[in-house]
Short mmCIF file of the N, C-alpha and C atoms (twelve columns), coordinates in Angstrom:
data_MODEL
# 
_entry.id   MODEL 
# 
loop_
_atom_site.group_PDB 
_atom_site.id 
_atom_site.type_symbol 
_atom_site.label_atom_id 
_atom_site.label_alt_id 
_atom_site.label_comp_id 
_atom_site.label_asym_id 
_atom_site.label_seq_id 
_atom_site.Cartn_x 
_atom_site.Cartn_y 
_atom_site.Cartn_z 
_atom_site.pdbx_PDB_model_num 
ATOM 1   N N  . MET A 1   91.862  79.474  113.928 1 
ATOM 2   C CA . MET A 1   92.859  78.954  114.838 1 
ATOM 3   C C  . MET A 1   93.893  80.027  115.174 1 
ATOM 4   N N  . ASN A 2   94.308  80.746  114.152 1 
ATOM 5   C CA . ASN A 2   95.309  81.792  114.356 1 
ATOM 6   C C  . ASN A 2   94.747  82.929  115.195 1 
ATOM 7   N N  . SER A 3   93.479  83.285  114.977 1 
ATOM 8   C CA . SER A 3   92.900  84.400  115.715 1 
ATOM 9   C C  . SER A 3   92.800  84.088  117.203 1 
ATOM 10  N N  . VAL A 4   92.502  82.849  117.550 1 
ATOM 11  C CA . VAL A 4   92.415  82.476  118.965 1 
ATOM 12  C C  . VAL A 4   93.780  82.620  119.629 1 
ATOM 13  N N  . GLN A 5   94.822  82.183  118.954 1 
ATOM 14  C CA . GLN A 5   96.170  82.333  119.498 1 
ATOM 15  C C  . GLN A 5   96.531  83.801  119.676 1 
ATOM 16  N N  . MET A 6   96.170  84.630  118.709 1 
ATOM 17  C CA . MET A 6   96.479  86.060  118.796 1 
ATOM 18  C C  . MET A 6   95.697  86.727  119.924 1 
ATOM 19  N N  . MET A 7   94.446  86.330  120.103 1 
ATOM 20  C CA . MET A 7   93.652  86.926  121.188 1 
ATOM 21  C C  . MET A 7   94.223  86.553  122.552 1 
ATOM 22  N N  . TYR A 8   94.558  85.279  122.751 1 
ATOM 23  C CA . TYR A 8   95.144  84.875  124.030 1 
ATOM 24  C C  . TYR A 8   96.493  85.552  124.260 1 
ATOM 25  N N  . GLY A 9   97.292  85.668  123.210 1 
ATOM 26  C CA . GLY A 9   98.569  86.356  123.342 1 
ATOM 27  C C  . GLY A 9   98.379  87.828  123.685 1 
ATOM 28  N N  . GLY A 10  97.399  88.479  123.062 1 
ATOM 29  C CA . GLY A 10  97.107  89.881  123.349 1 
ATOM 30  C C  . GLY A 10  96.645  90.086  124.779 1 
ATOM 31  N N  . VAL A 11  95.781  89.199  125.261 1 
ATOM 32  C CA . VAL A 11  95.315  89.299  126.648 1 
ATOM 33  C C  . VAL A 11  96.477  89.088  127.615 1 
ATOM 34  N N  . ALA A 12  97.317  88.108  127.338 1 
ATOM 35  C CA . ALA A 12  98.463  87.847  128.225 1 
ATOM 36  C C  . ALA A 12  99.422  89.031  128.243 1 
ATOM 37  N N  . LEU A 13  99.700  89.619  127.086 1 
ATOM 38  C CA . LEU A 13  100.588 90.782  127.043 1 
ATOM 39  C C  . LEU A 13  99.960  92.000  127.713 1 
ATOM 40  N N  . PHE A 14  98.644  92.154  127.580 1 
ATOM 41  C CA . PHE A 14  97.956  93.262  128.240 1 
ATOM 42  C C  . PHE A 14  98.050  93.119  129.757 1 
ATOM 43  N N  . LEU A 15  97.799  91.920  130.279 1 
ATOM 44  C CA . LEU A 15  97.901  91.698  131.720 1 
ATOM 45  C C  . LEU A 15  99.327  91.894  132.219 1 
ATOM 46  N N  . LEU A 16  100.296 91.424  131.455 1 
ATOM 47  C CA . LEU A 16  101.692 91.614  131.825 1 
ATOM 48  C C  . LEU A 16  102.063 93.095  131.836 1 
ATOM 49  N N  . SER A 17  101.566 93.849  130.865 1 
ATOM 50  C CA . SER A 17  101.872 95.276  130.824 1 
ATOM 51  C C  . SER A 17  101.226 96.029  131.982 1 
ATOM 52  N N  . LEU A 18  100.046 95.579  132.431 1 
ATOM 53  C CA . LEU A 18  99.425  96.207  133.591 1 
ATOM 54  C C  . LEU A 18  100.272 96.036  134.843 1 
ATOM 55  N N  . CYS A 19  100.984 94.905  134.931 1 
ATOM 56  C CA . CYS A 19  101.816 94.623  136.105 1 
ATOM 57  C C  . CYS A 19  103.193 95.286  136.018 1 
ATOM 58  N N  . THR A 20  103.658 95.603  134.832 1 
ATOM 59  C CA . THR A 20  105.042 96.074  134.701 1 
ATOM 60  C C  . THR A 20  105.180 97.511  134.234 1 
ATOM 61  N N  . GLU A 21  104.106 98.136  133.742 1 
ATOM 62  C CA . GLU A 21  104.196 99.487  133.215 1 
ATOM 63  C C  . GLU A 21  103.165 100.406 133.862 1 
ATOM 64  N N  . ARG A 22  103.462 101.692 133.831 1 
ATOM 65  C CA . ARG A 22  102.523 102.684 134.331 1 
ATOM 66  C C  . ARG A 22  101.452 102.911 133.264 1 
ATOM 67  N N  . VAL A 23  100.187 102.919 133.659 1 
ATOM 68  C CA . VAL A 23  99.090  103.102 132.716 1 
ATOM 69  C C  . VAL A 23  99.016  104.565 132.314 1 
ATOM 70  N N  . ASN A 24  99.056  104.806 131.009 1 
ATOM 71  C CA . ASN A 24  98.998  106.155 130.470 1 
ATOM 72  C C  . ASN A 24  98.234  106.104 129.157 1 
ATOM 73  N N  . GLY A 25  97.012  106.576 129.151 1 
ATOM 74  C CA . GLY A 25  96.194  106.545 127.949 1 
ATOM 75  C C  . GLY A 25  96.386  107.742 127.047 1 
ATOM 76  N N  . PHE A 26  97.197  108.708 127.466 1 
ATOM 77  C CA . PHE A 26  97.364  109.941 126.702 1 
ATOM 78  C C  . PHE A 26  97.881  109.728 125.284 1 
ATOM 79  N N  . PRO A 27  98.890  108.868 125.033 1 
ATOM 80  C CA . PRO A 27  99.389  108.745 123.652 1 
ATOM 81  C C  . PRO A 27  98.327  108.288 122.655 1 
ATOM 82  N N  . LEU A 28  97.325  107.583 123.096 1 
ATOM 83  C CA . LEU A 28  96.302  107.093 122.170 1 
ATOM 84  C C  . LEU A 28  95.217  108.114 121.910 1 
ATOM 85  N N  . GLN A 29  95.342  109.314 122.474 1 
ATOM 86  C CA . GLN A 29  94.326  110.340 122.238 1 
ATOM 87  C C  . GLN A 29  94.587  111.131 120.966 1 
ATOM 88  N N  . SER A 30  95.725  110.946 120.329 1 
ATOM 89  C CA . SER A 30  95.988  111.663 119.090 1 
ATOM 90  C C  . SER A 30  95.547  110.809 117.898 1 
ATOM 91  N N  . LEU A 31  95.105  111.483 116.868 1 
ATOM 92  C CA . LEU A 31  94.607  110.782 115.683 1 
ATOM 93  C C  . LEU A 31  95.673  109.940 114.990 1 
ATOM 94  N N  . PRO A 32  96.912  110.421 114.808 1 
ATOM 95  C CA . PRO A 32  97.931  109.566 114.191 1 
ATOM 96  C C  . PRO A 32  98.222  108.301 114.994 1 
ATOM 97  N N  . ALA A 33  98.206  108.409 116.318 1 
ATOM 98  C CA . ALA A 33  98.461  107.229 117.149 1 
ATOM 99  C C  . ALA A 33  97.337  106.210 117.013 1 
ATOM 100 N N  . LEU A 34  96.109  106.690 117.015 1 
ATOM 101 C CA . LEU A 34  94.975  105.776 116.845 1 
ATOM 102 C C  . LEU A 34  94.963  105.156 115.453 1 
ATOM 103 N N  . GLY A 35  95.280  105.964 114.444 1 
ATOM 104 C CA . GLY A 35  95.351  105.441 113.085 1 
ATOM 105 C C  . GLY A 35  96.417  104.364 112.951 1 
ATOM 106 N N  . SER A 36  97.580  104.607 113.563 1 
ATOM 107 C CA . SER A 36  98.649  103.615 113.510 1 
ATOM 108 C C  . SER A 36  98.254  102.339 114.235 1 
ATOM 109 N N  . LEU A 37  97.611  102.480 115.383 1 
ATOM 110 C CA . LEU A 37  97.183  101.303 116.137 1 
ATOM 111 C C  . LEU A 37  96.152  100.498 115.350 1 
ATOM 112 N N  . LEU A 38  95.185  101.182 114.758 1 
ATOM 113 C CA . LEU A 38  94.183  100.474 113.952 1 
ATOM 114 C C  . LEU A 38  94.811  99.805  112.738 1 
ATOM 115 N N  . TYR A 39  95.775  100.486 112.103 1 
ATOM 116 C CA . TYR A 39  96.475  99.885  110.978 1 
ATOM 117 C C  . TYR A 39  97.188  98.598  111.405 1 
ATOM 118 N N  . LEU A 40  97.885  98.654  112.538 1 
ATOM 119 C CA . LEU A 40  98.610  97.470  112.999 1 
ATOM 120 C C  . LEU A 40  97.659  96.321  113.340 1 
ATOM 121 N N  . ILE A 41  96.508  96.660  113.915 1 
ATOM 122 C CA . ILE A 41  95.545  95.613  114.274 1 
ATOM 123 C C  . ILE A 41  94.921  94.993  113.030 1 
ATOM 124 N N  . VAL A 42  94.397  95.847  112.158 1 
ATOM 125 C CA . VAL A 42  93.635  95.337  111.015 1 
ATOM 126 C C  . VAL A 42  94.552  94.834  109.898 1 
ATOM 127 N N  . ILE A 43  95.472  95.682  109.441 1 
ATOM 128 C CA . ILE A 43  96.312  95.318  108.301 1 
ATOM 129 C C  . ILE A 43  97.484  94.450  108.746 1 
ATOM 130 N N  . GLY A 44  98.215  94.912  109.743 1 
ATOM 131 C CA . GLY A 44  99.422  94.208  110.171 1 
ATOM 132 C C  . GLY A 44  99.156  92.836  110.760 1 
ATOM 133 N N  . SER A 45  98.089  92.709  111.532 1 
ATOM 134 C CA . SER A 45  97.828  91.425  112.186 1 
ATOM 135 C C  . SER A 45  96.765  90.617  111.470 1 
ATOM 136 N N  . MET A 46  95.544  91.146  111.421 1 
ATOM 137 C CA . MET A 46  94.432  90.362  110.887 1 
ATOM 138 C C  . MET A 46  94.614  90.041  109.405 1 
ATOM 139 N N  . LEU A 47  94.787  91.048  108.592 1 
ATOM 140 C CA . LEU A 47  94.921  90.824  107.155 1 
ATOM 141 C C  . LEU A 47  96.250  90.151  106.821 1 
ATOM 142 N N  . GLY A 48  97.308  90.577  107.504 1 
ATOM 143 C CA . GLY A 48  98.626  89.981  107.257 1 
ATOM 144 C C  . GLY A 48  98.660  88.494  107.519 1 
ATOM 145 N N  . HIS A 49  98.126  88.075  108.648 1 
ATOM 146 C CA . HIS A 49  98.116  86.642  108.961 1 
ATOM 147 C C  . HIS A 49  97.157  85.878  108.067 1 
ATOM 148 N N  . SER A 50  96.044  86.497  107.706 1 
ATOM 149 C CA . SER A 50  95.116  85.829  106.787 1 
ATOM 150 C C  . SER A 50  95.746  85.634  105.413 1 
ATOM 151 N N  . LEU A 51  96.440  86.663  104.909 1 
ATOM 152 C CA . LEU A 51  97.135  86.526  103.628 1 
ATOM 153 C C  . LEU A 51  98.244  85.475  103.706 1 
ATOM 154 N N  . TYR A 52  98.934  85.442  104.823 1 
ATOM 155 C CA . TYR A 52  99.990  84.449  105.013 1 
ATOM 156 C C  . TYR A 52  99.411  83.037  104.957 1 
ATOM 157 N N  . ALA A 53  98.321  82.793  105.679 1 
ATOM 158 C CA . ALA A 53  97.697  81.475  105.683 1 
ATOM 159 C C  . ALA A 53  97.159  81.120  104.295 1 
ATOM 160 N N  . TRP A 54  96.532  82.082  103.630 1 
ATOM 161 C CA . TRP A 54  96.008  81.836  102.284 1 
ATOM 162 C C  . TRP A 54  97.145  81.513  101.319 1 
ATOM 163 N N  . SER A 55  98.249  82.277  101.398 1 
ATOM 164 C CA . SER A 55  99.346  82.046  100.456 1 
ATOM 165 C C  . SER A 55  100.035 80.708  100.711 1 
ATOM 166 N N  . LEU A 56  100.024 80.235  101.945 1 
ATOM 167 C CA . LEU A 56  100.568 78.900  102.216 1 
ATOM 168 C C  . LEU A 56  99.758  77.826  101.504 1 
ATOM 169 N N  . LYS A 57  98.445  78.031  101.426 1 
ATOM 170 C CA . LYS A 57  97.577  77.051  100.777 1 
ATOM 171 C C  . LYS A 57  97.642  77.126  99.256  1 
ATOM 172 N N  . THR A 58  97.762  78.338  98.709  1 
ATOM 173 C CA . THR A 58  97.561  78.505  97.277  1 
ATOM 174 C C  . THR A 58  98.826  78.720  96.455  1 
ATOM 175 N N  . THR A 59  99.930  79.060  97.068  1 
ATOM 176 C CA . THR A 59  101.141 79.335  96.300  1 
ATOM 177 C C  . THR A 59  102.261 78.409  96.742  1 
ATOM 178 N N  . ASN A 60  103.405 78.612  96.130  1 
ATOM 179 C CA . ASN A 60  104.584 77.871  96.575  1 
ATOM 180 C C  . ASN A 60  105.193 78.586  97.785  1 
ATOM 181 N N  . ALA A 61  106.349 78.196  98.186  1 
ATOM 182 C CA . ALA A 61  106.932 78.725  99.417  1 
ATOM 183 C C  . ALA A 61  107.618 80.075  99.254  1 
ATOM 184 N N  . VAL A 62  107.690 80.628  98.053  1 
ATOM 185 C CA . VAL A 62  108.414 81.883  97.836  1 
ATOM 186 C C  . VAL A 62  107.739 83.038  98.579  1 
ATOM 187 N N  . PHE A 63  106.465 83.285  98.314  1 
ATOM 188 C CA . PHE A 63  105.813 84.426  98.944  1 
ATOM 189 C C  . PHE A 63  105.665 84.280  100.454 1 
ATOM 190 N N  . PRO A 64  105.159 83.171  100.980 1 
ATOM 191 C CA . PRO A 64  105.017 83.084  102.437 1 
ATOM 192 C C  . PRO A 64  106.340 83.223  103.194 1 
ATOM 193 N N  . SER A 65  107.421 82.757  102.605 1 
ATOM 194 C CA . SER A 65  108.702 82.852  103.302 1 
ATOM 195 C C  . SER A 65  109.225 84.280  103.355 1 
ATOM 196 N N  . THR A 66  108.754 85.135  102.475 1 
ATOM 197 C CA . THR A 66  109.246 86.506  102.431 1 
ATOM 198 C C  . THR A 66  108.358 87.493  103.168 1 
ATOM 199 N N  . TRP A 67  107.128 87.134  103.482 1 
ATOM 200 C CA . TRP A 67  106.169 88.079  104.042 1 
ATOM 201 C C  . TRP A 67  106.664 88.720  105.337 1 
ATOM 202 N N  . LEU A 68  107.226 87.944  106.221 1 
ATOM 203 C CA . LEU A 68  107.655 88.484  107.513 1 
ATOM 204 C C  . LEU A 68  108.820 89.443  107.384 1 
ATOM 205 N N  . TYR A 69  109.565 89.362  106.306 1 
ATOM 206 C CA . TYR A 69  110.681 90.278  106.093 1 
ATOM 207 C C  . TYR A 69  110.257 91.517  105.309 1 
ATOM 208 N N  . VAL A 70  109.268 91.366  104.452 1 
ATOM 209 C CA . VAL A 70  108.833 92.475  103.610 1 
ATOM 210 C C  . VAL A 70  107.871 93.397  104.368 1 
ATOM 211 N N  . SER A 71  107.077 92.872  105.278 1 
ATOM 212 C CA . SER A 71  106.076 93.710  105.953 1 
ATOM 213 C C  . SER A 71  106.692 94.870  106.743 1 
ATOM 214 N N  . PRO A 72  107.830 94.742  107.430 1 
ATOM 215 C CA . PRO A 72  108.411 95.935  108.068 1 
ATOM 216 C C  . PRO A 72  108.877 96.976  107.056 1 
ATOM 217 N N  . VAL A 73  109.336 96.540  105.900 1 
ATOM 218 C CA . VAL A 73  109.740 97.475  104.853 1 
ATOM 219 C C  . VAL A 73  108.526 98.259  104.358 1 
ATOM 220 N N  . ILE A 74  107.396 97.563  104.187 1 
ATOM 221 C CA . ILE A 74  106.159 98.224  103.775 1 
ATOM 222 C C  . ILE A 74  105.715 99.210  104.850 1 
ATOM 223 N N  . ALA A 75  105.788 98.802  106.118 1 
ATOM 224 C CA . ALA A 75  105.393 99.683  107.215 1 
ATOM 225 C C  . ALA A 75  106.274 100.928 107.266 1 
ATOM 226 N N  . MET A 76  107.566 100.773 107.039 1 
ATOM 227 C CA . MET A 76  108.465 101.921 107.037 1 
ATOM 228 C C  . MET A 76  108.105 102.879 105.897 1 
ATOM 229 N N  . GLY A 77  107.825 102.335 104.735 1 
ATOM 230 C CA . GLY A 77  107.433 103.160 103.602 1 
ATOM 231 C C  . GLY A 77  106.126 103.886 103.837 1 
ATOM 232 N N  . LEU A 78  105.147 103.200 104.434 1 
ATOM 233 C CA . LEU A 78  103.867 103.847 104.739 1 
ATOM 234 C C  . LEU A 78  104.031 104.932 105.792 1 
ATOM 235 N N  . GLY A 79  104.899 104.692 106.783 1 
ATOM 236 C CA . GLY A 79  105.155 105.714 107.800 1 
ATOM 237 C C  . GLY A 79  105.766 106.965 107.191 1 
ATOM 238 N N  . ALA A 80  106.678 106.770 106.255 1 
ATOM 239 C CA . ALA A 80  107.293 107.919 105.592 1 
ATOM 240 C C  . ALA A 80  106.293 108.629 104.689 1 
ATOM 241 N N  . LEU A 81  105.463 107.853 103.994 1 
ATOM 242 C CA . LEU A 81  104.509 108.432 103.056 1 
ATOM 243 C C  . LEU A 81  103.342 109.119 103.758 1 
ATOM 244 N N  . LEU A 82  102.756 108.450 104.743 1 
ATOM 245 C CA . LEU A 82  101.550 108.963 105.383 1 
ATOM 246 C C  . LEU A 82  101.832 109.927 106.533 1 
ATOM 247 N N  . TYR A 83  102.900 109.700 107.286 1 
ATOM 248 C CA . TYR A 83  103.158 110.498 108.481 1 
ATOM 249 C C  . TYR A 83  104.406 111.356 108.373 1 
ATOM 250 N N  . GLY A 84  105.077 111.302 107.248 1 
ATOM 251 C CA . GLY A 84  106.274 112.113 107.083 1 
ATOM 252 C C  . GLY A 84  107.415 111.707 107.998 1 
ATOM 253 N N  . GLU A 85  107.456 110.437 108.384 1 
ATOM 254 C CA . GLU A 85  108.532 109.969 109.248 1 
ATOM 255 C C  . GLU A 85  109.867 110.009 108.509 1 
ATOM 256 N N  . ASN A 86  110.913 110.235 109.258 1 
ATOM 257 C CA . ASN A 86  112.242 110.322 108.681 1 
ATOM 258 C C  . ASN A 86  112.764 108.931 108.324 1 
ATOM 259 N N  . VAL A 87  113.270 108.790 107.123 1 
ATOM 260 C CA . VAL A 87  113.900 107.545 106.692 1 
ATOM 261 C C  . VAL A 87  115.387 107.832 106.534 1 
ATOM 262 N N  . SER A 88  116.162 107.244 107.400 1 
ATOM 263 C CA . SER A 88  117.605 107.512 107.408 1 
ATOM 264 C C  . SER A 88  118.311 106.674 106.346 1 
ATOM 265 N N  . PRO A 89  119.531 107.063 106.005 1 
ATOM 266 C CA . PRO A 89  120.317 106.229 105.082 1 
ATOM 267 C C  . PRO A 89  120.532 104.815 105.612 1 
ATOM 268 N N  . ALA A 90  120.661 104.682 106.931 1 
ATOM 269 C CA . ALA A 90  120.810 103.341 107.508 1 
ATOM 270 C C  . ALA A 90  119.559 102.502 107.282 1 
ATOM 271 N N  . SER A 91  118.374 103.129 107.354 1 
ATOM 272 C CA . SER A 91  117.121 102.412 107.096 1 
ATOM 273 C C  . SER A 91  117.038 101.978 105.633 1 
ATOM 274 N N  . LEU A 92  117.450 102.865 104.741 1 
ATOM 275 C CA . LEU A 92  117.453 102.508 103.315 1 
ATOM 276 C C  . LEU A 92  118.432 101.388 103.025 1 
ATOM 277 N N  . LEU A 93  119.604 101.440 103.662 1 
ATOM 278 C CA . LEU A 93  120.584 100.364 103.497 1 
ATOM 279 C C  . LEU A 93  120.031 99.048  104.049 1 
ATOM 280 N N  . GLY A 94  119.379 99.106  105.204 1 
ATOM 281 C CA . GLY A 94  118.763 97.909  105.776 1 
ATOM 282 C C  . GLY A 94  117.685 97.343  104.871 1 
ATOM 283 N N  . THR A 95  116.880 98.232  104.281 1 
ATOM 284 C CA . THR A 95  115.845 97.798  103.346 1 
ATOM 285 C C  . THR A 95  116.460 97.099  102.139 1 
ATOM 286 N N  . ALA A 96  117.522 97.690  101.612 1 
ATOM 287 C CA . ALA A 96  118.199 97.077  100.462 1 
ATOM 288 C C  . ALA A 96  118.781 95.716  100.830 1 
ATOM 289 N N  . LEU A 97  119.346 95.602  102.021 1 
ATOM 290 C CA . LEU A 97  119.901 94.318  102.456 1 
ATOM 291 C C  . LEU A 97  118.807 93.267  102.637 1 
ATOM 292 N N  . VAL A 98  117.681 93.671  103.226 1 
ATOM 293 C CA . VAL A 98  116.571 92.726  103.428 1 
ATOM 294 C C  . VAL A 98  116.050 92.240  102.081 1 
ATOM 295 N N  . LEU A 99  115.776 93.174  101.171 1 
ATOM 296 C CA . LEU A 99  115.233 92.785  99.870  1 
ATOM 297 C C  . LEU A 99  116.216 91.965  99.049  1 
ATOM 298 N N  . SER A 100 117.505 92.311  99.098  1 
ATOM 299 C CA . SER A 100 118.488 91.512  98.366  1 
ATOM 300 C C  . SER A 100 118.661 90.136  99.000  1 
ATOM 301 N N  . GLY A 101 118.570 90.054  100.313 1 
ATOM 302 C CA . GLY A 101 118.635 88.752  100.980 1 
ATOM 303 C C  . GLY A 101 117.482 87.849  100.589 1 
ATOM 304 N N  . ILE A 102 116.289 88.431  100.503 1 
ATOM 305 C CA . ILE A 102 115.119 87.663  100.063 1 
ATOM 306 C C  . ILE A 102 115.307 87.187  98.630  1 
ATOM 307 N N  . LEU A 103 115.802 88.060  97.793  1 
ATOM 308 C CA . LEU A 103 116.015 87.705  96.388  1 
ATOM 309 C C  . LEU A 103 117.049 86.596  96.250  1 
ATOM 310 N N  . VAL A 104 118.179 86.717  96.941  1 
ATOM 311 C CA . VAL A 104 119.231 85.706  96.840  1 
ATOM 312 C C  . VAL A 104 118.759 84.366  97.406  1 
ATOM 313 N N  . THR A 105 118.042 84.418  98.513  1 
ATOM 314 C CA . THR A 105 117.569 83.182  99.147  1 
ATOM 315 C C  . THR A 105 116.585 82.433  98.267  1 
ATOM 316 N N  . ASN A 106 115.742 83.163  97.562  1 
ATOM 317 C CA . ASN A 106 114.693 82.539  96.761  1 
ATOM 318 C C  . ASN A 106 114.992 82.541  95.266  1 
ATOM 319 N N  . LEU A 107 116.215 82.827  94.884  1 
ATOM 320 C CA . LEU A 107 116.572 82.935  93.468  1 
ATOM 321 C C  . LEU A 107 116.296 81.634  92.705  1 
ATOM 322 N N  . HIS A 108 116.636 80.507  93.294  1 
ATOM 323 C CA . HIS A 108 116.409 79.226  92.621  1 
ATOM 324 C C  . HIS A 108 114.920 79.003  92.366  1 
ATOM 325 N N  . GLN A 109 114.088 79.271  93.375  1 
ATOM 326 C CA . GLN A 109 112.649 79.076  93.200  1 
ATOM 327 C C  . GLN A 109 112.068 80.073  92.203  1 
ATOM 328 N N  . LEU A 110 112.567 81.306  92.222  1 
ATOM 329 C CA . LEU A 110 112.086 82.304  91.274  1 
ATOM 330 C C  . LEU A 110 112.435 81.919  89.842  1 
ATOM 331 N N  . ARG A 111 113.636 81.382  89.652  1 
ATOM 332 C CA . ARG A 111 114.028 80.932  88.313  1 
ATOM 333 C C  . ARG A 111 113.152 79.784  87.834  1 
ATOM 334 N N  . SER A 112 112.849 78.838  88.725  1 
ATOM 335 C CA . SER A 112 112.007 77.714  88.313  1 
ATOM 336 C C  . SER A 112 110.593 78.185  87.995  1 
ATOM 337 N N  . LEU A 113 110.079 79.194  88.719  1 
ATOM 338 C CA . LEU A 113 108.769 79.759  88.384  1 
ATOM 339 C C  . LEU A 113 108.798 80.427  87.017  1 
ATOM 340 N N  . LYS A 114 109.865 81.155  86.740  1 
ATOM 341 C CA . LYS A 114 110.008 81.825  85.451  1 
ATOM 342 C C  . LYS A 114 110.081 80.801  84.330  1 
ATOM 343 N N  . ASP A 115 110.837 79.716  84.546  1 
ATOM 344 C CA . ASP A 115 110.949 78.664  83.530  1 
ATOM 345 C C  . ASP A 115 109.607 77.997  83.266  1 
ATOM 346 N N  . ARG A 116 108.827 77.762  84.339  1 
ATOM 347 C CA . ARG A 116 107.511 77.161  84.163  1 
ATOM 348 C C  . ARG A 116 106.573 78.078  83.387  1 
ATOM 349 N N  . LYS A 117 106.623 79.381  83.686  1 
ATOM 350 C CA . LYS A 117 105.779 80.331  82.953  1 
ATOM 351 C C  . LYS A 117 106.186 80.395  81.495  1 
ATOM 352 N N  . SER A 118 107.501 80.368  81.232  1 
ATOM 353 C CA . SER A 118 107.974 80.384  79.851  1 
ATOM 354 C C  . SER A 118 107.519 79.149  79.111  1 
ATOM 355 N N  . ALA A 119 107.580 77.998  79.768  1 
ATOM 356 C CA . ALA A 119 107.160 76.747  79.138  1 
ATOM 357 C C  . ALA A 119 105.660 76.768  78.854  1 
ATOM 358 N N  . ARG A 120 104.864 77.316  79.780  1 
ATOM 359 C CA . ARG A 120 103.412 77.398  79.551  1 
ATOM 360 C C  . ARG A 120 103.081 78.325  78.402  1 
ATOM 361 N N  . SER A 121 103.751 79.480  78.336  1 
ATOM 362 C CA . SER A 121 103.455 80.417  77.268  1 
ATOM 363 C C  . SER A 121 103.921 79.925  75.908  1 
ATOM 364 N N  . ALA A 122 104.949 79.067  75.888  1 
ATOM 365 C CA . ALA A 122 105.436 78.515  74.630  1 
ATOM 366 C C  . ALA A 122 104.478 77.478  74.067  1 
ATOM 367 N N  . THR A 123 103.703 76.820  74.947  1 
ATOM 368 C CA . THR A 123 102.765 75.802  74.478  1 
ATOM 369 C C  . THR A 123 101.435 76.380  74.243  1 
# 
């Protein structure tokens, strides 16, 4: 169901871009650009949405609620690691704010998970 929505959205955005932008295939001729595009298609979209749907079925709400905020942080880290992209202090501060916001928002659920694990290990 999700893939059909993504395909229709991709086709609609492609048609819209043909009407509003100049066609230029040159940027996709470099290996880093193609690698990044393939990463976004396979990992960022296909695998990311599949993991999101799976985690909704199999886990509590902690992980699925954080995925959309954590994935850009992962992408920034991979860009710095694989492509040597510059990570500014503002990006690091933003990353810290995002991760601390996720932690504070889900602190109650994380504590209850920890308590349940402690109770299971005690028995």
